[in-house]
Coordinates of C-alpha atoms in Angstrom, one line a residue:
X280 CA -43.1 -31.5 0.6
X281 CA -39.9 -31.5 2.7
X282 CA -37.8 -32.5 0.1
X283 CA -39.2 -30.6 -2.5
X284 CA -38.3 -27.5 -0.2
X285 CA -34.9 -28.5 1.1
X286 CA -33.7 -29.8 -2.4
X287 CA -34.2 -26.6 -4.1
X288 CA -33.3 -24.5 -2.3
X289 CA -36.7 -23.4 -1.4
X290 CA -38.0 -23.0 -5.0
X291 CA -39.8 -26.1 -5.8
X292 CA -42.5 -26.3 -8.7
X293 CA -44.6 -23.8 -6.8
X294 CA -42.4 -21.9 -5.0
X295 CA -40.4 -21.6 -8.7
X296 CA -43.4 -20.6 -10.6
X297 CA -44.4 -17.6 -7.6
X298 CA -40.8 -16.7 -7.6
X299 CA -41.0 -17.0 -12.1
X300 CA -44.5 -14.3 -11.2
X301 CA -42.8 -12.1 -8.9
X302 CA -40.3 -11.8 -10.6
X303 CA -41.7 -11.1 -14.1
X304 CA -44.0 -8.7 -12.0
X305 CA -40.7 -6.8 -10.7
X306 CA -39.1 -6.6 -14.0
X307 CA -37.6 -9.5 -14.9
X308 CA -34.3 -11.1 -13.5
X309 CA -31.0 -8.9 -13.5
X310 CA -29.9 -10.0 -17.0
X311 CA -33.2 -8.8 -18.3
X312 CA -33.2 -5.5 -16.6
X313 CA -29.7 -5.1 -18.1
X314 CA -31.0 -6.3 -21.4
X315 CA -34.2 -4.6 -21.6
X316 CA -34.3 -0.8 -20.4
X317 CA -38.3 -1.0 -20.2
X318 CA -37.2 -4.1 -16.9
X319 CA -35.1 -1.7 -15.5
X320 CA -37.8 1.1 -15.7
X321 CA -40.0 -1.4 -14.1
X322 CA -37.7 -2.2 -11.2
X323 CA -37.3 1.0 -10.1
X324 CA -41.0 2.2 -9.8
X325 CA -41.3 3.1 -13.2
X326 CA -44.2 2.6 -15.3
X327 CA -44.1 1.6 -19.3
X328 CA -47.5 0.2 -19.9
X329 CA -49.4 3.7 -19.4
X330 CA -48.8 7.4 -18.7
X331 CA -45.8 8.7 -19.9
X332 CA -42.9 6.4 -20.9
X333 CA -39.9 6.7 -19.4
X334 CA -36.5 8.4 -21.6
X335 CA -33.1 6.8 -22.1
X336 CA -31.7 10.5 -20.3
X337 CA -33.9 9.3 -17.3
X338 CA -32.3 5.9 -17.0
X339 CA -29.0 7.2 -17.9
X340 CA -29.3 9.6 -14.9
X341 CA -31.1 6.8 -12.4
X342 CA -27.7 5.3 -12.0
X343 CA -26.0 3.6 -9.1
X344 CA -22.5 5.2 -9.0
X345 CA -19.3 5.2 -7.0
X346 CA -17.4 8.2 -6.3
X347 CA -13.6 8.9 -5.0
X348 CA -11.3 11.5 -5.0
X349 CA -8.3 12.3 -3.5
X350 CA -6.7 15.5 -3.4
X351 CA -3.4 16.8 -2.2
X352 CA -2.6 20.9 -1.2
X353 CA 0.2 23.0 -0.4
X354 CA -0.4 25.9 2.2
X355 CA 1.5 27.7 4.3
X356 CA -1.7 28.7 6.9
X357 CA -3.3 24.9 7.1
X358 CA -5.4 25.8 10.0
X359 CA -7.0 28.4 7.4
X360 CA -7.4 25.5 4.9
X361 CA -8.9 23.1 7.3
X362 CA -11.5 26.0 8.6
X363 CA -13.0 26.6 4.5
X364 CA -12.8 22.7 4.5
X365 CA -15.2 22.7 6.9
X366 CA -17.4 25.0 5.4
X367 CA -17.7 23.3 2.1
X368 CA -18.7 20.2 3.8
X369 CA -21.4 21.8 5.7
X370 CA -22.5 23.3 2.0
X371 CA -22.6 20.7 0.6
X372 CA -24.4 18.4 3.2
X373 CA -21.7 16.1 3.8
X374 CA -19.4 15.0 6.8
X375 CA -16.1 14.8 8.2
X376 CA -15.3 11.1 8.7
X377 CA -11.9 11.1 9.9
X378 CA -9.3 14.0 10.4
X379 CA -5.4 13.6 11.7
X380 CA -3.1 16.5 11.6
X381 CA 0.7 17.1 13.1
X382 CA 2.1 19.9 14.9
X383 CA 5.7 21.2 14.9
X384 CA 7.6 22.2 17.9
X385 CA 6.3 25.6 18.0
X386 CA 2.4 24.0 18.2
X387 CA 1.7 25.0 14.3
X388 CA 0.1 22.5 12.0
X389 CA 2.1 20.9 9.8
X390 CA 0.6 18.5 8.3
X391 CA -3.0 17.1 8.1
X392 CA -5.2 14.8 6.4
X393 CA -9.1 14.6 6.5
X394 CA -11.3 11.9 4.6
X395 CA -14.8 13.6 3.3
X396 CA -18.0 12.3 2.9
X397 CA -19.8 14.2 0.2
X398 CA -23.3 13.3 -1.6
X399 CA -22.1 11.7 -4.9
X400 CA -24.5 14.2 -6.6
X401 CA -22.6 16.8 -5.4
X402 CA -18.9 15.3 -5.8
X403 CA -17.5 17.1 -8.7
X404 CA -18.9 20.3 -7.0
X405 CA -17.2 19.8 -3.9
X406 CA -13.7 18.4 -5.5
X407 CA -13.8 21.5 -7.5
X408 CA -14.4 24.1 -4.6
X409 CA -11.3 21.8 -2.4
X410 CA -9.0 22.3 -5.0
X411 CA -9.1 25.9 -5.0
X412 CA -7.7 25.9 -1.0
X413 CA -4.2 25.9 -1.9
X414 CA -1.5 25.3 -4.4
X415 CA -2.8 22.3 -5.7
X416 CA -0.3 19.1 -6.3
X417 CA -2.3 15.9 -7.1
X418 CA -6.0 15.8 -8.1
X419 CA -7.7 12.1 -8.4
X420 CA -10.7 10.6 -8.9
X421 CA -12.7 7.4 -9.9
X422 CA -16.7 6.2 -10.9
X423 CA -17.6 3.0 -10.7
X424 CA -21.4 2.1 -12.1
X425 CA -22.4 -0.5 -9.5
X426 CA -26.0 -0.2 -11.2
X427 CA -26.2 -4.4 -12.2
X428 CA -24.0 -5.3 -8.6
X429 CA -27.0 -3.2 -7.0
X430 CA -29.7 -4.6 -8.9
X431 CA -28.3 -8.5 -8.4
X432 CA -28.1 -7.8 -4.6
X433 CA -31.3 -6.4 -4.5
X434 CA -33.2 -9.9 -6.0
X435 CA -31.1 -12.1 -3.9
X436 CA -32.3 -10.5 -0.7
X437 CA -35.8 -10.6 -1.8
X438 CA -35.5 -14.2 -3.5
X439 CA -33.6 -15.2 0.1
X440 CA -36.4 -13.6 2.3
X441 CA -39.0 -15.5 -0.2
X442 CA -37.5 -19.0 0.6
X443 CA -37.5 -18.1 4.8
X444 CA -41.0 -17.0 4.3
X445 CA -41.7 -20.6 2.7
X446 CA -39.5 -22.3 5.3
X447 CA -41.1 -21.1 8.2
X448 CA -44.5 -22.1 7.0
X449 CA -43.1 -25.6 6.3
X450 CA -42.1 -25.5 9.9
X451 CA -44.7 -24.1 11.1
X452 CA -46.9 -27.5 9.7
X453 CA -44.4 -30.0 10.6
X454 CA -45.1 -32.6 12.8
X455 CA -41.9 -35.2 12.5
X456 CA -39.2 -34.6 14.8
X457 CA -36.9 -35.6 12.0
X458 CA -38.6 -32.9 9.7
X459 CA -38.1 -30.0 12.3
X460 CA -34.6 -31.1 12.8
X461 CA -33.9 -30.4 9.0
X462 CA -36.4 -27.5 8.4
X463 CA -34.7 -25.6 11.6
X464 CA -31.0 -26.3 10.2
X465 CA -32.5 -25.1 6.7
X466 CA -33.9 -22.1 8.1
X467 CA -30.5 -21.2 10.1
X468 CA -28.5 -21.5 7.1
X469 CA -31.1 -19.3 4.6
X470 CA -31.0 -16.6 7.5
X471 CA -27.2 -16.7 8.2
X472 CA -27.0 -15.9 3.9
X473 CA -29.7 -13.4 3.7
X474 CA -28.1 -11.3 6.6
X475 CA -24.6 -11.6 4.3
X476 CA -26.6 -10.3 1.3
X477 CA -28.5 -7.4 3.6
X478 CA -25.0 -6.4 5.3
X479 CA -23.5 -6.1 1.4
X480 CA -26.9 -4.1 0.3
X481 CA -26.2 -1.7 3.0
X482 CA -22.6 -1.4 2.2
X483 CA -23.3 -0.4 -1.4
X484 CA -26.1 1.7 -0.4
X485 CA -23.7 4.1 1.7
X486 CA -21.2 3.9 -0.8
X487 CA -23.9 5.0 -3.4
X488 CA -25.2 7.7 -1.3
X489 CA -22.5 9.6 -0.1
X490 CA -19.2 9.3 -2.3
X491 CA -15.3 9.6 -0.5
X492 CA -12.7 12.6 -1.2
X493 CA -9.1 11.9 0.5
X494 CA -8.0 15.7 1.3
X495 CA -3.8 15.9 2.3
X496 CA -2.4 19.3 3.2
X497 CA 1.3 19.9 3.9
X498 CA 3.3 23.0 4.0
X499 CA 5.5 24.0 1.0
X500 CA 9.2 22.9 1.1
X501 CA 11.1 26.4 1.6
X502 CA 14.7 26.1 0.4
X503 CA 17.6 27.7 2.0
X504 CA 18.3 31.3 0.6
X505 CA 22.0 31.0 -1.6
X506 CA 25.0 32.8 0.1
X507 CA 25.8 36.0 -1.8
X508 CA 28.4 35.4 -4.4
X509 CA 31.3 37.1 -3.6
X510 CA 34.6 35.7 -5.2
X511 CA 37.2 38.1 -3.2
X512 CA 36.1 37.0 -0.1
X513 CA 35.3 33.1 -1.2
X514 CA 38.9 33.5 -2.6
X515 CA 40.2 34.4 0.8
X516 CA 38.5 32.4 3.3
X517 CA 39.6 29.1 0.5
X518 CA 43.6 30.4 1.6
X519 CA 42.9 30.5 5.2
X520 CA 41.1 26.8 5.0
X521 CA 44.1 25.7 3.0
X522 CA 46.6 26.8 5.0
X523 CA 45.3 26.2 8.3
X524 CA 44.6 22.5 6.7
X525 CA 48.1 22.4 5.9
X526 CA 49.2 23.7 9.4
X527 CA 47.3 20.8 10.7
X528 CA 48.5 18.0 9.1
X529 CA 52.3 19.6 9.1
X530 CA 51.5 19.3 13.3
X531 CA 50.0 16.0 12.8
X532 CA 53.2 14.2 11.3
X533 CA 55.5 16.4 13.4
X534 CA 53.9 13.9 16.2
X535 CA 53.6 11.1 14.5
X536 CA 57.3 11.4 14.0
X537 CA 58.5 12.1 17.6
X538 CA 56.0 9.5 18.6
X539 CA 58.3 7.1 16.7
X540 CA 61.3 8.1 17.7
X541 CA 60.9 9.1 21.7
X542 CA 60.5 5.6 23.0
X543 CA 63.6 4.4 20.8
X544 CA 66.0 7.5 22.3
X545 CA 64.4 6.9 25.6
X546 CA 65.6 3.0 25.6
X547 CA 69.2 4.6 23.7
X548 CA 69.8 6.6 26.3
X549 CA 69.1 4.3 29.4
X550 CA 72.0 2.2 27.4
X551 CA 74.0 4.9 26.8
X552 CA 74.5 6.7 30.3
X553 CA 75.8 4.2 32.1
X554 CA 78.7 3.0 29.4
X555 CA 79.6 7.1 29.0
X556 CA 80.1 6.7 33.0
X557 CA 82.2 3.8 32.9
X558 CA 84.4 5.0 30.0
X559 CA 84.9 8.3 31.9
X560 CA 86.0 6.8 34.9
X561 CA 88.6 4.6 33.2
X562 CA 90.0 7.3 31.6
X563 CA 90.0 9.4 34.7
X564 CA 91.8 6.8 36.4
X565 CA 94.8 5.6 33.4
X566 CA 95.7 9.6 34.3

């Protein structure tokens, strides 16, 4: 019985023939809900055997969607913006996850960006009412059907809590010490990948519930007013640069040039002085 359990993966010849029932009795496996609309009906609650059948619109509609958007403004009054962001999340029942915004010297936003959770049901409603809060610049968004990823997920937590359930009641009638050794490592493992496929089901269930919008405000870029064109005036303020540019480099060789030539008549006339003197005095003294 150990072996039976351990070896596969807790769905022996019993255990596969309950899990075969169950699961015919849910719907069928994923590939058959995929395959057969009437499974997929099933799965959900839905009932094709009596009553009123169900309508390709209603399982078109009972989708598992998605939703992002992100969405980039231009306002000069941002504080404004971020206040009517605020209201349209409280309309339409969502939340502010996150919101950063920067300041300029003078204490005035700048800059600010805010990440949305909306209801997915209310998405395009809400990404239409956000792009109406200023100039807008970029507008994206993306669905992704995550009906089959949701619907896979789903049986392998129950298939995974099935196999605990039939683990612990193996343990709970062993008597080897060898046997609970193995059962007890089983049952570790089983739990440790059920809580990995319950931690992913609650992930997509969040992301299914309430969808994502990426909001970005920023000020428009004001460009310098042009200088008056005035070609008199232009015309004369050019001839004063020009000449006072010419001034300045006239000055600047004028140095240059004495620069050059002071330490060379500096040395010249340290040699010169005294061979004047000495010429003077001997023709002073042949008088």
């Amino acid at each position: 019985m150990l072996s039976a359990c351990v070896g596969n993966d807790g769905s022996g010849d019993d255990s596969g023939d309950s899990s075969g029932t169950e699961e015919a009795a849910a719907g069928g496996g994923v590939e058959d809900r995929a395959a057969n609309p009437e499974n997929a009906a099933m799965a959900r609650g839905g009932d094709t055997s009596g009553g009123e059948p169900v309508s390709e619109v209603d399982l078109l509609l009972d989708r598992d969607l998605i939703k992002t958007g992100s969405i980039t403004l231009e306002s000069d009054d941002i504080d404004q913006v971020l206040v009517q962001l605020d209201g349209i999340v409280t309309t339409q029942r969502g939340i502010v996850e996150s919101e950063d915004t920067r300041t300029d010297d003078a204490g005035d936003v700048e800059s600010a960006a805010v990440v949305l959770r909306i209801p997915v049901d209310r998405f395009e409603t809400a990404v239409d009412a956000i792009a109406g809060l200023g100039l807008l610049v970029r507008e994206e968004t993306s669905t992704e059907d995550v009906t089959t990823k949701v619907a896979d997920i789903d049986a392998r937590v129950e298939s995974a809590q099935r196999s605990i359930d039939q683990l612990r009641l193996l343990f709970s009638q062993a008597n080897a010490l060898g046997d609970i050794i193995r059962l007890e490592s089983e049952l570790s493992q089983r739990q440790a990948d059920l809580e990995s496929l319950q931690a992913q089901q609650r992930t997509l269930a969040r992301q299914t519930a309430l969808s994502t919008i990426h909001v970005s405000i920023t000020r428009p870029d004001k460009d310098p007013a042009p200088a008056a064109d005035d070609g008199d005036q232009a015309g004369f303020l050019d001839g004063i640069k020009s000449g006072w540019s010419g001034l300045v480099t006239f000055v600047q060789g004028t140095a240059h040039v004495v620069g050059l030539v002071l330490p060379l008549g500096t040395l010249a006339l340290i040699v010169a002085v005294p061979i004047w003197l000495v010429v003077r005095r001997s023709h002073l003294m042949s008088r």
